[in-house]
Tab-separated table of C-alpha atoms and ligand atoms in Angstrom:
chain	number	residue	atom	x	y	z
A	1	UNK	CA	-42.137	18.643	-27.735
A	2	UNK	CA	-45.029	16.470	-28.953
A	3	UNK	CA	-47.592	18.862	-27.494
A	4	UNK	CA	-45.935	21.848	-29.142
A	5	UNK	CA	-45.670	20.079	-32.472
A	6	UNK	CA	-49.407	19.295	-32.278
A	7	UNK	CA	-50.208	22.950	-31.521
A	8	UNK	CA	-48.003	24.066	-34.409
A	9	UNK	CA	-49.758	21.709	-36.855
A	10	UNK	CA	-53.192	22.835	-35.663
A	11	UNK	CA	-52.246	26.504	-35.954
A	12	UNK	CA	-51.537	26.021	-39.696
A	13	UNK	CA	-55.144	25.028	-40.352
A	14	UNK	CA	-54.992	21.246	-39.937
A	15	UNK	CA	-57.145	19.222	-37.563
A	16	UNK	CA	-55.223	16.803	-35.414
A	17	UNK	CA	-55.822	13.902	-33.049
A	18	UNK	CA	-53.510	13.255	-30.124
A	19	UNK	CA	-52.793	10.264	-27.935
A	20	UNK	CA	-50.644	9.681	-24.859
A	21	UNK	CA	-50.473	6.375	-23.007
A	22	UNK	CA	-51.393	8.314	-19.857
A	23	UNK	CA	-54.977	9.393	-20.558
A	24	UNK	CA	-54.922	12.217	-18.002
A	25	UNK	CA	-52.099	13.903	-19.961
A	26	UNK	CA	-54.156	13.741	-23.165
A	27	UNK	CA	-57.262	15.048	-21.382
A	28	UNK	CA	-55.396	17.881	-19.722
A	29	UNK	CA	-53.838	18.947	-23.021
A	30	UNK	CA	-57.102	18.814	-24.979
A	31	UNK	CA	-58.875	20.580	-22.109
A	32	UNK	CA	-56.366	23.446	-22.255
A	33	UNK	CA	-57.034	23.888	-25.976
A	34	UNK	CA	-60.803	23.465	-26.263
A	35	UNK	CA	-60.978	26.229	-28.873
A	36	UNK	CA	-58.680	24.315	-31.241
A	37	UNK	CA	-59.238	21.505	-33.743
A	38	UNK	CA	-57.522	18.980	-31.478
A	39	UNK	CA	-59.242	15.764	-30.467
A	40	UNK	CA	-57.902	13.447	-27.787
A	41	UNK	CA	-58.077	9.660	-27.873
A	42	UNK	CA	-58.139	7.329	-24.883
A	43	UNK	CA	-56.817	4.311	-26.770
A	44	UNK	CA	-54.594	3.773	-29.787
A	45	UNK	CA	-57.496	2.091	-31.591
A	46	UNK	CA	-59.711	5.137	-31.030
A	47	UNK	CA	-56.827	7.406	-32.079
A	48	UNK	CA	-56.100	5.554	-35.331
A	49	UNK	CA	-59.757	5.186	-36.299
A	50	UNK	CA	-60.265	8.949	-35.937
A	51	UNK	CA	-57.759	9.661	-38.745
A	52	UNK	CA	-58.467	10.195	-42.452
A	53	UNK	CA	-56.950	7.781	-44.983
A	54	UNK	CA	-54.111	7.398	-45.642
A	55	UNK	CA	-53.504	7.774	-41.949
A	56	UNK	CA	-50.542	9.957	-41.100
A	57	UNK	CA	-49.167	9.344	-37.622
A	58	UNK	CA	-46.287	11.146	-35.954
A	59	UNK	CA	-44.586	9.308	-33.094
A	60	UNK	CA	-42.762	11.445	-30.554
A	61	UNK	CA	-41.351	9.124	-27.904
A	62	UNK	CA	-37.936	8.398	-26.410
A	63	UNK	CA	-35.533	6.872	-28.951
A	64	UNK	CA	-34.988	3.134	-28.672
A	65	UNK	CA	-37.358	0.402	-27.514
A	66	UNK	CA	-40.276	2.788	-26.971
A	67	UNK	CA	-40.422	3.460	-30.724
A	68	UNK	CA	-40.589	-0.263	-31.524
A	69	UNK	CA	-43.240	-0.735	-28.869
A	70	UNK	CA	-45.485	2.051	-30.203
A	71	UNK	CA	-45.097	0.755	-33.772
A	72	UNK	CA	-46.066	-2.771	-32.704
A	73	UNK	CA	-49.109	-1.403	-30.840
A	74	UNK	CA	-50.190	0.639	-33.874
A	75	UNK	CA	-49.782	-2.162	-36.416
A	76	UNK	CA	-53.092	-4.022	-35.781
A	77	UNK	CA	-55.049	-0.862	-36.648
A	78	UNK	CA	-53.156	0.225	-39.783
A	79	UNK	CA	-53.869	-0.489	-43.440
A	80	UNK	CA	-51.658	-0.560	-46.513
A	81	UNK	CA	-50.544	2.928	-47.537
A	82	UNK	CA	-50.692	4.422	-44.024
A	83	UNK	CA	-47.726	6.500	-42.927
A	84	UNK	CA	-45.817	6.492	-39.629
A	85	UNK	CA	-43.331	9.307	-39.065
A	86	UNK	CA	-40.865	8.968	-36.195
A	87	UNK	CA	-39.992	12.508	-35.094
A	88	UNK	CA	-37.714	11.512	-32.216
A	89	UNK	CA	-33.917	11.338	-32.149
A	90	UNK	CA	-33.813	7.716	-33.302
A	91	UNK	CA	-30.588	5.970	-34.247
A	92	UNK	CA	-30.472	5.893	-38.058
A	93	UNK	CA	-29.775	2.161	-38.256
A	94	UNK	CA	-32.957	1.514	-36.252
A	95	UNK	CA	-34.802	3.674	-38.767
A	96	UNK	CA	-33.369	1.626	-41.656
A	97	UNK	CA	-34.562	-1.571	-39.917
A	98	UNK	CA	-38.026	-0.172	-39.134
A	99	UNK	CA	-38.462	1.156	-42.689
A	100	UNK	CA	-37.710	-2.259	-44.128
A	101	UNK	CA	-40.024	-4.044	-41.713
A	102	UNK	CA	-42.953	-1.669	-42.322
A	103	UNK	CA	-42.463	-1.451	-46.070
A	104	UNK	CA	-42.719	-5.251	-46.236
A	105	UNK	CA	-46.179	-4.803	-44.706
A	106	UNK	CA	-47.164	-2.171	-47.289
A	107	UNK	CA	-46.832	0.693	-44.803
A	108	UNK	CA	-44.628	3.766	-45.044
A	109	UNK	CA	-42.120	4.750	-42.402
A	110	UNK	CA	-40.507	8.149	-42.375
A	111	UNK	CA	-37.496	8.917	-40.175
A	112	UNK	CA	-37.993	12.566	-39.408
A	113	UNK	CA	-35.257	14.526	-37.673
A	114	UNK	CA	-36.775	17.514	-35.893
A	115	UNK	CA	-34.594	20.188	-34.357
A	116	UNK	CA	-35.353	23.298	-32.390
A	117	UNK	CA	-36.266	22.116	-28.923
A	118	UNK	CA	-39.661	22.835	-27.406
A	119	UNK	CA	-39.863	26.376	-28.720
A	120	UNK	CA	-38.883	25.288	-32.226
A	121	UNK	CA	-41.559	22.585	-32.234
A	122	UNK	CA	-44.161	25.257	-31.496
A	123	UNK	CA	-42.944	28.118	-33.650
A	124	UNK	CA	-41.242	26.257	-36.474
A	125	UNK	CA	-38.526	23.602	-36.316
A	126	UNK	CA	-36.022	22.456	-38.907
A	127	UNK	CA	-37.259	19.157	-40.333
A	128	UNK	CA	-35.006	16.527	-41.932
A	129	UNK	CA	-36.990	13.861	-43.750
A	130	UNK	CA	-35.861	10.379	-44.790
A	131	UNK	CA	-38.006	7.584	-46.165
A	132	UNK	CA	-39.883	6.668	-49.317
A	133	UNK	CA	-40.709	9.517	-51.699
A	134	UNK	CA	-44.320	8.318	-51.812
A	135	UNK	CA	-44.692	8.880	-48.069
A	136	UNK	CA	-43.027	12.291	-48.374
A	137	UNK	CA	-45.791	13.347	-50.791
A	138	UNK	CA	-48.348	12.717	-48.029
A	139	UNK	CA	-46.378	14.582	-45.359
A	140	UNK	CA	-44.935	17.441	-47.413
A	141	UNK	CA	-48.017	19.725	-47.348
A	142	UNK	CA	-48.105	20.014	-43.566
A	143	UNK	CA	-44.431	19.504	-42.705
A	144	UNK	CA	-43.454	22.400	-44.971
A	145	UNK	CA	-46.121	24.578	-43.361
A	146	UNK	CA	-45.030	23.919	-39.788
A	147	UNK	CA	-41.291	24.291	-40.483
A	148	UNK	CA	-39.167	27.365	-39.792
A	149	UNK	CA	-38.214	29.609	-42.686
A	150	UNK	CA	-34.754	29.903	-44.231
A	151	UNK	CA	-33.213	33.295	-45.124
A	152	UNK	CA	-34.979	33.292	-48.512
A	153	UNK	CA	-38.356	32.543	-46.900
A	154	UNK	CA	-38.573	28.915	-48.053
A	155	UNK	CA	-39.263	26.130	-45.514
A	156	UNK	CA	-36.479	24.592	-43.439
A	157	UNK	CA	-37.784	21.173	-44.337
A	158	UNK	CA	-36.634	18.812	-47.058
A	159	UNK	CA	-36.809	15.274	-48.261
A	160	UNK	CA	-33.198	14.106	-48.034
A	161	UNK	CA	-33.213	10.477	-49.144
A	162	UNK	CA	-34.375	6.981	-48.325
A	163	UNK	CA	-34.754	5.158	-44.984
A	164	UNK	CA	-32.354	6.440	-42.284
A	165	UNK	CA	-31.086	9.551	-44.104
A	166	UNK	CA	-33.271	12.038	-42.189
A	167	UNK	CA	-32.216	10.696	-38.825
A	168	UNK	CA	-28.594	10.510	-39.966
A	169	UNK	CA	-28.612	14.178	-40.942
A	170	UNK	CA	-30.217	15.027	-37.584
A	171	UNK	CA	-27.488	13.010	-35.838
A	172	UNK	CA	-24.798	15.035	-37.630
A	173	UNK	CA	-26.697	18.217	-36.778
A	174	UNK	CA	-26.383	17.183	-33.150
A	175	UNK	CA	-22.710	16.304	-33.585
A	176	UNK	CA	-22.072	19.794	-34.941
A	177	UNK	CA	-24.211	21.175	-32.100
A	178	UNK	CA	-21.848	19.442	-29.630
A	179	UNK	CA	-18.806	21.050	-31.313
A	180	UNK	CA	-20.397	24.508	-31.502
A	181	UNK	CA	-21.280	24.316	-27.801
A	182	UNK	CA	-17.789	23.107	-26.883
A	183	UNK	CA	-16.135	25.925	-28.865
A	184	UNK	CA	-18.379	28.605	-27.352
A	185	UNK	CA	-17.706	27.208	-23.886
A	186	UNK	CA	-13.952	27.352	-24.501
A	187	UNK	CA	-14.235	30.993	-25.614
A	188	UNK	CA	-16.150	31.716	-22.389
A	189	UNK	CA	-13.523	29.856	-20.334
A	190	UNK	CA	-10.640	31.797	-21.907
A	191	UNK	CA	-12.348	35.146	-21.380
A	192	UNK	CA	-13.159	34.260	-17.794
A	193	UNK	CA	-9.590	33.136	-17.099
A	194	UNK	CA	-8.212	36.510	-18.177
A	195	UNK	CA	-10.443	38.178	-15.624
A	196	UNK	CA	-13.547	39.275	-17.515
A	197	UNK	CA	-16.828	39.195	-15.591
A	198	UNK	CA	-19.907	37.292	-16.684
A	199	UNK	CA	-21.567	40.561	-17.629
A	200	UNK	CA	-18.578	41.622	-19.715
A	201	UNK	CA	-18.500	38.243	-21.462
A	202	UNK	CA	-22.248	38.420	-22.018
A	203	UNK	CA	-21.791	41.797	-23.712
A	204	UNK	CA	-18.971	40.401	-25.849
A	205	UNK	CA	-21.207	37.538	-27.026
A	206	UNK	CA	-23.949	40.033	-27.678
A	207	UNK	CA	-21.541	41.981	-29.826
A	208	UNK	CA	-20.330	38.886	-31.648
A	209	UNK	CA	-23.936	37.985	-32.346
A	210	UNK	CA	-24.230	41.134	-34.447
A	211	UNK	CA	-21.444	40.000	-36.758
A	212	UNK	CA	-20.113	36.921	-38.527
A	213	UNK	CA	-20.728	34.687	-35.520
A	214	UNK	CA	-24.445	35.469	-35.422
A	215	UNK	CA	-26.198	32.295	-34.294
A	216	UNK	CA	-28.795	30.965	-31.904
A	217	UNK	CA	-26.168	29.379	-29.642
A	218	UNK	CA	-24.181	32.639	-29.307
A	219	UNK	CA	-27.423	34.505	-28.612
A	220	UNK	CA	-28.552	32.176	-25.825
A	221	UNK	CA	-25.047	32.122	-24.336
A	222	UNK	CA	-25.170	35.867	-23.915
A	223	UNK	CA	-28.529	35.529	-22.130
A	224	UNK	CA	-27.307	32.640	-19.974
A	225	UNK	CA	-24.345	34.682	-18.712
A	226	UNK	CA	-26.627	37.463	-17.490
A	227	UNK	CA	-29.092	35.268	-15.622
A	228	UNK	CA	-29.085	35.429	-11.807
A	229	UNK	CA	-29.998	32.515	-9.561
A	230	UNK	CA	-33.208	33.378	-7.724
A	231	UNK	CA	-32.071	31.505	-4.593
A	232	UNK	CA	-28.553	32.835	-4.085
A	233	UNK	CA	-28.461	35.963	-6.220
A	234	UNK	CA	-25.275	34.596	-7.834
A	235	UNK	CA	-24.938	34.256	-11.579
A	236	UNK	CA	-26.790	31.029	-12.325
A	237	UNK	CA	-24.022	29.761	-14.626
A	238	UNK	CA	-21.563	29.932	-11.704
A	239	UNK	CA	-23.628	27.603	-9.535
A	240	UNK	CA	-24.190	24.998	-12.250
A	241	UNK	CA	-22.071	21.861	-11.798
A	242	UNK	CA	-19.474	21.565	-14.582
A	243	UNK	CA	-20.430	18.059	-15.722
A	244	UNK	CA	-21.909	17.985	-19.236
A	245	UNK	CA	-24.481	15.278	-19.826
A	246	UNK	CA	-25.635	13.825	-23.128
A	247	UNK	CA	-28.361	11.672	-24.623
A	248	UNK	CA	-26.169	9.844	-27.115
A	249	UNK	CA	-26.604	11.430	-30.539
A	250	UNK	CA	-23.130	13.044	-30.515
A	251	UNK	CA	-21.586	9.741	-29.479
A	252	UNK	CA	-23.420	7.928	-32.303
A	253	UNK	CA	-22.103	10.472	-34.809
A	254	UNK	CA	-18.617	9.958	-33.467
A	255	UNK	CA	-18.968	6.174	-33.607
A	256	UNK	CA	-20.157	6.297	-37.191
A	257	UNK	CA	-17.240	8.532	-38.166
A	258	UNK	CA	-14.916	5.799	-36.886
A	259	UNK	CA	-16.847	3.157	-38.845
A	260	UNK	CA	-16.589	5.214	-42.023
A	261	UNK	CA	-12.983	6.274	-41.391
A	262	UNK	CA	-13.672	9.997	-41.562
A	263	UNK	CA	-11.257	12.180	-39.536
A	264	UNK	CA	-13.607	14.355	-37.507
A	265	UNK	CA	-11.208	15.531	-34.816
A	266	UNK	CA	-13.505	18.203	-33.407
A	267	UNK	CA	-16.581	15.983	-33.202
A	268	UNK	CA	-14.751	13.226	-31.349
A	269	UNK	CA	-13.100	15.824	-29.118
A	270	UNK	CA	-16.420	17.478	-28.261
A	271	UNK	CA	-17.848	14.129	-27.173
A	272	UNK	CA	-14.724	13.285	-25.172
A	273	UNK	CA	-14.730	16.720	-23.532
A	274	UNK	CA	-18.181	15.918	-22.100
A	275	UNK	CA	-16.861	12.605	-20.783
A	276	UNK	CA	-13.840	14.358	-19.237
A	277	UNK	CA	-16.115	16.927	-17.602
A	278	UNK	CA	-17.993	14.149	-15.835
A	279	UNK	CA	-14.813	13.067	-13.988
A	280	UNK	CA	-15.452	15.911	-11.573
A	281	UNK	CA	-14.288	14.190	-8.384
A	282	UNK	CA	-11.055	12.994	-9.983
A	283	UNK	CA	-10.439	16.415	-11.499
A	284	UNK	CA	-10.937	18.160	-8.177
A	285	UNK	CA	-8.428	15.828	-6.492
A	286	UNK	CA	-5.896	16.086	-9.324
A	287	UNK	CA	-6.136	19.863	-9.523
A	288	UNK	CA	-4.760	20.088	-5.982
A	289	UNK	CA	-1.469	18.593	-7.178
A	290	UNK	CA	-0.574	21.273	-9.681
A	291	UNK	CA	0.045	24.949	-9.410
A	292	UNK	CA	-1.708	27.392	-11.649
A	293	UNK	CA	-0.411	30.919	-11.897
A	294	UNK	CA	-2.873	33.707	-12.416
A	295	UNK	CA	-3.320	34.501	-16.063
A	296	UNK	CA	-2.131	37.898	-17.156
A	297	UNK	CA	-3.102	39.555	-20.382
A	298	UNK	CA	-1.772	42.917	-21.515
A	299	UNK	CA	-4.287	43.933	-24.127
A	300	UNK	CA	-7.747	42.583	-23.304
A	301	UNK	CA	-9.430	44.153	-26.312
A	302	UNK	CA	-6.953	42.518	-28.664
A	303	UNK	CA	-7.351	39.189	-26.868
A	304	UNK	CA	-11.149	39.318	-27.222
A	305	UNK	CA	-10.739	39.856	-30.980
A	306	UNK	CA	-8.272	36.963	-31.167
A	307	UNK	CA	-10.686	34.645	-29.360
A	308	UNK	CA	-13.416	35.753	-31.751
A	309	UNK	CA	-11.229	34.887	-34.743
A	310	UNK	CA	-10.157	31.571	-33.237
A	311	UNK	CA	-13.787	30.700	-32.582
A	312	UNK	CA	-14.851	31.504	-36.116
A	313	UNK	CA	-11.952	29.611	-37.729
A	314	UNK	CA	-12.632	26.604	-35.480
A	315	UNK	CA	-16.300	26.762	-36.410
A	316	UNK	CA	-15.445	26.613	-40.115
A	317	UNK	CA	-13.295	23.533	-39.469
A	318	UNK	CA	-16.048	21.956	-37.385
A	319	UNK	CA	-18.618	22.317	-40.138
A	320	UNK	CA	-16.074	21.119	-42.699
A	321	UNK	CA	-15.807	17.910	-40.662
A	322	UNK	CA	-19.558	17.508	-40.211
A	323	UNK	CA	-20.191	17.917	-43.917
A	324	UNK	CA	-17.282	15.606	-44.813
A	325	UNK	CA	-18.952	12.951	-42.669
A	326	UNK	CA	-22.297	13.548	-44.402
A	327	UNK	CA	-20.613	13.200	-47.761
A	328	UNK	CA	-18.963	9.892	-46.801
A	329	UNK	CA	-22.211	8.563	-45.303
A	330	UNK	CA	-24.106	9.493	-48.438
A	331	UNK	CA	-21.812	7.228	-50.467
A	332	UNK	CA	-21.720	4.437	-47.898
A	333	UNK	CA	-25.481	4.259	-47.365
A	334	UNK	CA	-26.553	5.203	-50.945
A	335	UNK	CA	-28.473	8.339	-50.051
A	336	UNK	CA	-27.309	10.958	-52.594
A	337	UNK	CA	-27.448	13.607	-49.888
A	338	UNK	CA	-27.520	17.158	-51.191
A	339	UNK	CA	-25.166	19.130	-48.913
A	340	UNK	CA	-26.443	22.489	-50.140
A	341	UNK	CA	-29.991	21.492	-49.234
A	342	UNK	CA	-28.898	20.377	-45.785
A	343	UNK	CA	-27.159	23.709	-45.106
A	344	UNK	CA	-30.354	25.396	-46.315
A	345	UNK	CA	-32.717	23.613	-43.922
A	346	UNK	CA	-30.356	24.344	-41.006
A	347	UNK	CA	-30.608	28.092	-41.641
A	348	UNK	CA	-33.673	28.397	-39.416
A	349	UNK	CA	-35.474	26.628	-36.582
A	350	UNK	CA	-32.696	24.285	-35.462
A	351	UNK	CA	-30.225	24.620	-32.595
A	352	UNK	CA	-27.235	25.286	-34.895
A	353	UNK	CA	-29.060	27.936	-36.947
A	354	UNK	CA	-26.614	30.651	-37.906
A	355	UNK	CA	-25.985	33.378	-40.441
A	356	UNK	CA	-22.873	31.439	-41.407
A	357	UNK	CA	-25.022	28.669	-42.967
A	358	UNK	CA	-25.893	30.943	-45.880
A	359	UNK	CA	-22.205	30.912	-46.830
A	360	UNK	CA	-22.000	27.165	-46.238
A	361	UNK	CA	-24.909	26.756	-48.643
A	362	UNK	CA	-23.128	28.852	-51.299
A	363	UNK	CA	-19.956	26.817	-50.825
A	364	UNK	CA	-21.739	23.527	-51.481
A	365	UNK	CA	-23.568	25.034	-54.426
A	366	UNK	CA	-20.120	25.170	-56.041
A	367	UNK	CA	-19.459	21.489	-55.442
A	368	UNK	CA	-16.780	22.200	-52.835
A	369	UNK	CA	-15.041	19.045	-51.616
A	370	UNK	CA	-14.164	20.419	-48.202
A	371	UNK	CA	-15.624	23.591	-46.733
A	372	UNK	CA	-12.152	24.894	-45.825
A	373	UNK	CA	-11.263	24.864	-49.537
A	374	UNK	CA	-14.078	27.227	-50.471
A	375	UNK	CA	-12.562	30.636	-51.365
A	376	UNK	CA	-14.764	32.558	-48.943
A	377	UNK	CA	-13.944	30.350	-45.956
A	378	UNK	CA	-10.320	29.772	-46.956
A	379	UNK	CA	-9.711	33.537	-46.948
A	380	UNK	CA	-11.320	33.903	-43.509
A	381	UNK	CA	-9.225	31.086	-42.072
A	382	UNK	CA	-6.058	32.681	-43.483
A	383	UNK	CA	-7.072	36.043	-41.994
A	384	UNK	CA	-7.789	34.443	-38.600
A	385	UNK	CA	-4.885	32.041	-38.545
A	386	UNK	CA	-2.422	34.124	-36.514
A	387	UNK	CA	-4.999	34.934	-33.852
A	388	UNK	CA	-6.081	31.310	-33.746
A	389	UNK	CA	-2.503	30.077	-33.206
A	390	UNK	CA	-1.871	32.799	-30.594
A	391	UNK	CA	-4.981	31.810	-28.642
A	392	UNK	CA	-4.071	28.111	-28.707
A	393	UNK	CA	-0.478	28.898	-27.649
A	394	UNK	CA	-1.707	31.200	-24.878
A	395	UNK	CA	-4.077	28.522	-23.567
A	396	UNK	CA	-1.441	25.785	-23.656
A	397	UNK	CA	1.071	28.001	-21.796
A	398	UNK	CA	-1.500	28.872	-19.153
A	399	UNK	CA	-2.837	25.342	-18.642
A	400	UNK	CA	-6.296	26.218	-19.957
A	401	UNK	CA	-7.738	23.173	-21.745
A	402	UNK	CA	-9.065	24.085	-25.181
A	403	UNK	CA	-9.652	20.717	-26.887
A	404	UNK	CA	-12.121	22.223	-29.377
A	405	UNK	CA	-9.913	25.072	-30.595
A	406	UNK	CA	-6.784	22.945	-30.740
A	407	UNK	CA	-8.357	19.900	-32.404
A	408	UNK	CA	-9.869	22.155	-35.082
A	409	UNK	CA	-6.424	23.667	-35.652
A	410	UNK	CA	-4.939	20.172	-35.876
A	411	UNK	CA	-7.590	19.235	-38.437
A	412	UNK	CA	-6.713	22.316	-40.462
A	413	UNK	CA	-2.946	21.778	-40.220
A	414	UNK	CA	-3.280	18.099	-41.094
A	415	UNK	CA	-5.602	18.665	-44.044
A	416	UNK	CA	-3.266	21.256	-45.526
A	417	UNK	CA	-0.131	19.108	-45.061
A	418	UNK	CA	1.235	17.511	-48.169
A	419	UNK	CA	3.195	15.078	-46.070
A	420	UNK	CA	2.272	13.526	-42.720
A	421	UNK	CA	4.450	11.109	-40.746
A	422	UNK	CA	2.250	8.166	-41.720
A	423	UNK	CA	5.179	6.792	-43.754
A	424	UNK	CA	6.899	5.979	-40.470
A	425	UNK	CA	3.753	4.310	-39.121
A	426	UNK	CA	3.631	2.160	-42.254
A	427	UNK	CA	7.290	1.219	-41.794
A	428	UNK	CA	6.674	0.296	-38.133
A	429	UNK	CA	3.654	-1.831	-39.109
A	430	UNK	CA	5.693	-3.605	-41.710
A	431	UNK	CA	8.626	-4.038	-39.273
A	432	UNK	CA	6.670	-5.784	-36.518
A	433	UNK	CA	3.827	-7.378	-38.440
A	434	UNK	CA	4.797	-7.634	-42.122
A	435	UNK	CA	1.725	-5.524	-42.886
A	436	UNK	CA	3.339	-4.208	-46.109
A	437	UNK	CA	3.515	-0.637	-47.412
A	438	UNK	CA	3.118	1.299	-50.660
A	439	UNK	CA	5.909	3.418	-52.162
A	440	UNK	CA	5.946	6.955	-53.456
A	441	UNK	CA	8.010	6.093	-56.534
A	442	UNK	CA	6.266	3.014	-57.957
A	443	UNK	CA	2.981	1.079	-57.787
A	444	UNK	CA	2.565	-2.137	-55.837
A	445	UNK	CA	2.678	-3.452	-52.303
A	446	UNK	CA	6.031	-4.049	-50.602
A	447	UNK	CA	7.522	-5.729	-47.577
A	448	UNK	CA	11.085	-5.334	-46.293
A	449	UNK	CA	13.316	-7.336	-44.036
A	450	UNK	CA	13.894	-4.564	-41.488
A	451	UNK	CA	16.505	-6.428	-39.426
A	452	UNK	CA	18.706	-6.810	-42.404
B	1	6PG	C1	-32.373	19.705	-31.203
B	1	6PG	C2	-31.459	19.101	-30.146
B	1	6PG	C3	-32.084	17.994	-29.407
B	1	6PG	C4	-31.158	17.264	-28.435
B	1	6PG	C5	-30.678	18.078	-27.322
B	1	6PG	C6	-29.997	17.292	-26.210
B	1	6PG	O1	-31.933	19.711	-32.324
B	1	6PG	O2	-33.476	20.167	-30.875
B	1	6PG	O3	-30.336	18.589	-30.792
B	1	6PG	O4	-32.532	17.071	-30.363
B	1	6PG	O5	-31.860	16.228	-27.893
B	1	6PG	O6	-29.822	19.054	-27.783
B	1	6PG	O7	-28.894	16.592	-26.649
B	1	6PG	P1	-27.819	16.055	-25.597
B	1	6PG	O8	-28.574	15.666	-24.380
B	1	6PG	O9	-27.151	14.879	-26.233
B	1	6PG	O10	-26.893	17.195	-25.342
């Protein structure tokens, strides 16, 4: 990704210096691009001294200790006012710590979330910037040029707030990415279980990509389902082991939602679904103990439409949760995040880019508290609701796990419930632990003698 980001920056008319701790990698890269304004450095000292003041350095290394190590190695060669941008998937609390440490030394640190994978880095990623506004002024001219474009042609790059805000927003992007992927995979699973072939499902996704569900993830799913394995001639997807791995950003998002007390059912479920998938051996053994009848569906065309509607409604709920978490984090960490802006910079370049984000942007332009309450999305959920419930019921009856679809439906049903059974939980807490409860008919805190 670092190489592609460098090529992208150079292609927009900037000269750039590159450094890798393995000199042969630097030399090979520079050698491949002799015609470009890219210079390679053999040491960090040589690299830093080749830069104009204030020096603007982008670090692209594995999140965690490697970032601290590179910063400590750079420090002896930096002067007040120089800028370090961390473009990796760093944990936002590390970014807060690093910002503080570097700002005390008169340096700027910018936590820069970059999404779009290798291709995005080259052709235009979505860039989520957090740090001091002063540092942003130095980076803005080239970050805006290398970023993808939103639907209105403006850059998918924005300054979002201080210290860890950029990396936080990237973490939530990834959390939503996990949910989107889980929901699409469940749609694929359902369609496969009712007997559709990979090619048929690929065509369905292709079709869906022309409508409301248009998105990068739907597009690549359609391509994935058509791809043959060069060794066996089988569909490649069928020979891939069903154990989903992860690098941690979804789990961090989930953990923070628990810290902030935000009910993000779908996010937590998407993370847990990956964990469950990795219990392959146990699942194989357990599956032998139950019987599964073959799944019969009378009207396939109708079912495909129902799955489409369930997927779209679940997606609305997923984004509602992601944005609710952003809103809570903004208050907790004093960032004043602009939700409309965030939806805007996700319109292009990033993994969750989708047509849908244009409507999300409009919803947050109207100061919507929860995405599901926006008229446009509320009407779509109402329209899709019967299909959504039918799909969930069908899956439950046929023993097809659909944690994404059902947790989104639970989120929706819970959010729109005036009364939940939490009154009983409060009574139980008070019964066994004298934890007290509030009443519906008067203010105050109460405790009862339940054995009376
Ligand atoms: C992006 C992606 C990327 C992430 C991968 C892998 O926006 O370009 O989110 O940053 O690293 O998607 O994530 P997992 O390994 O956790 O699935």
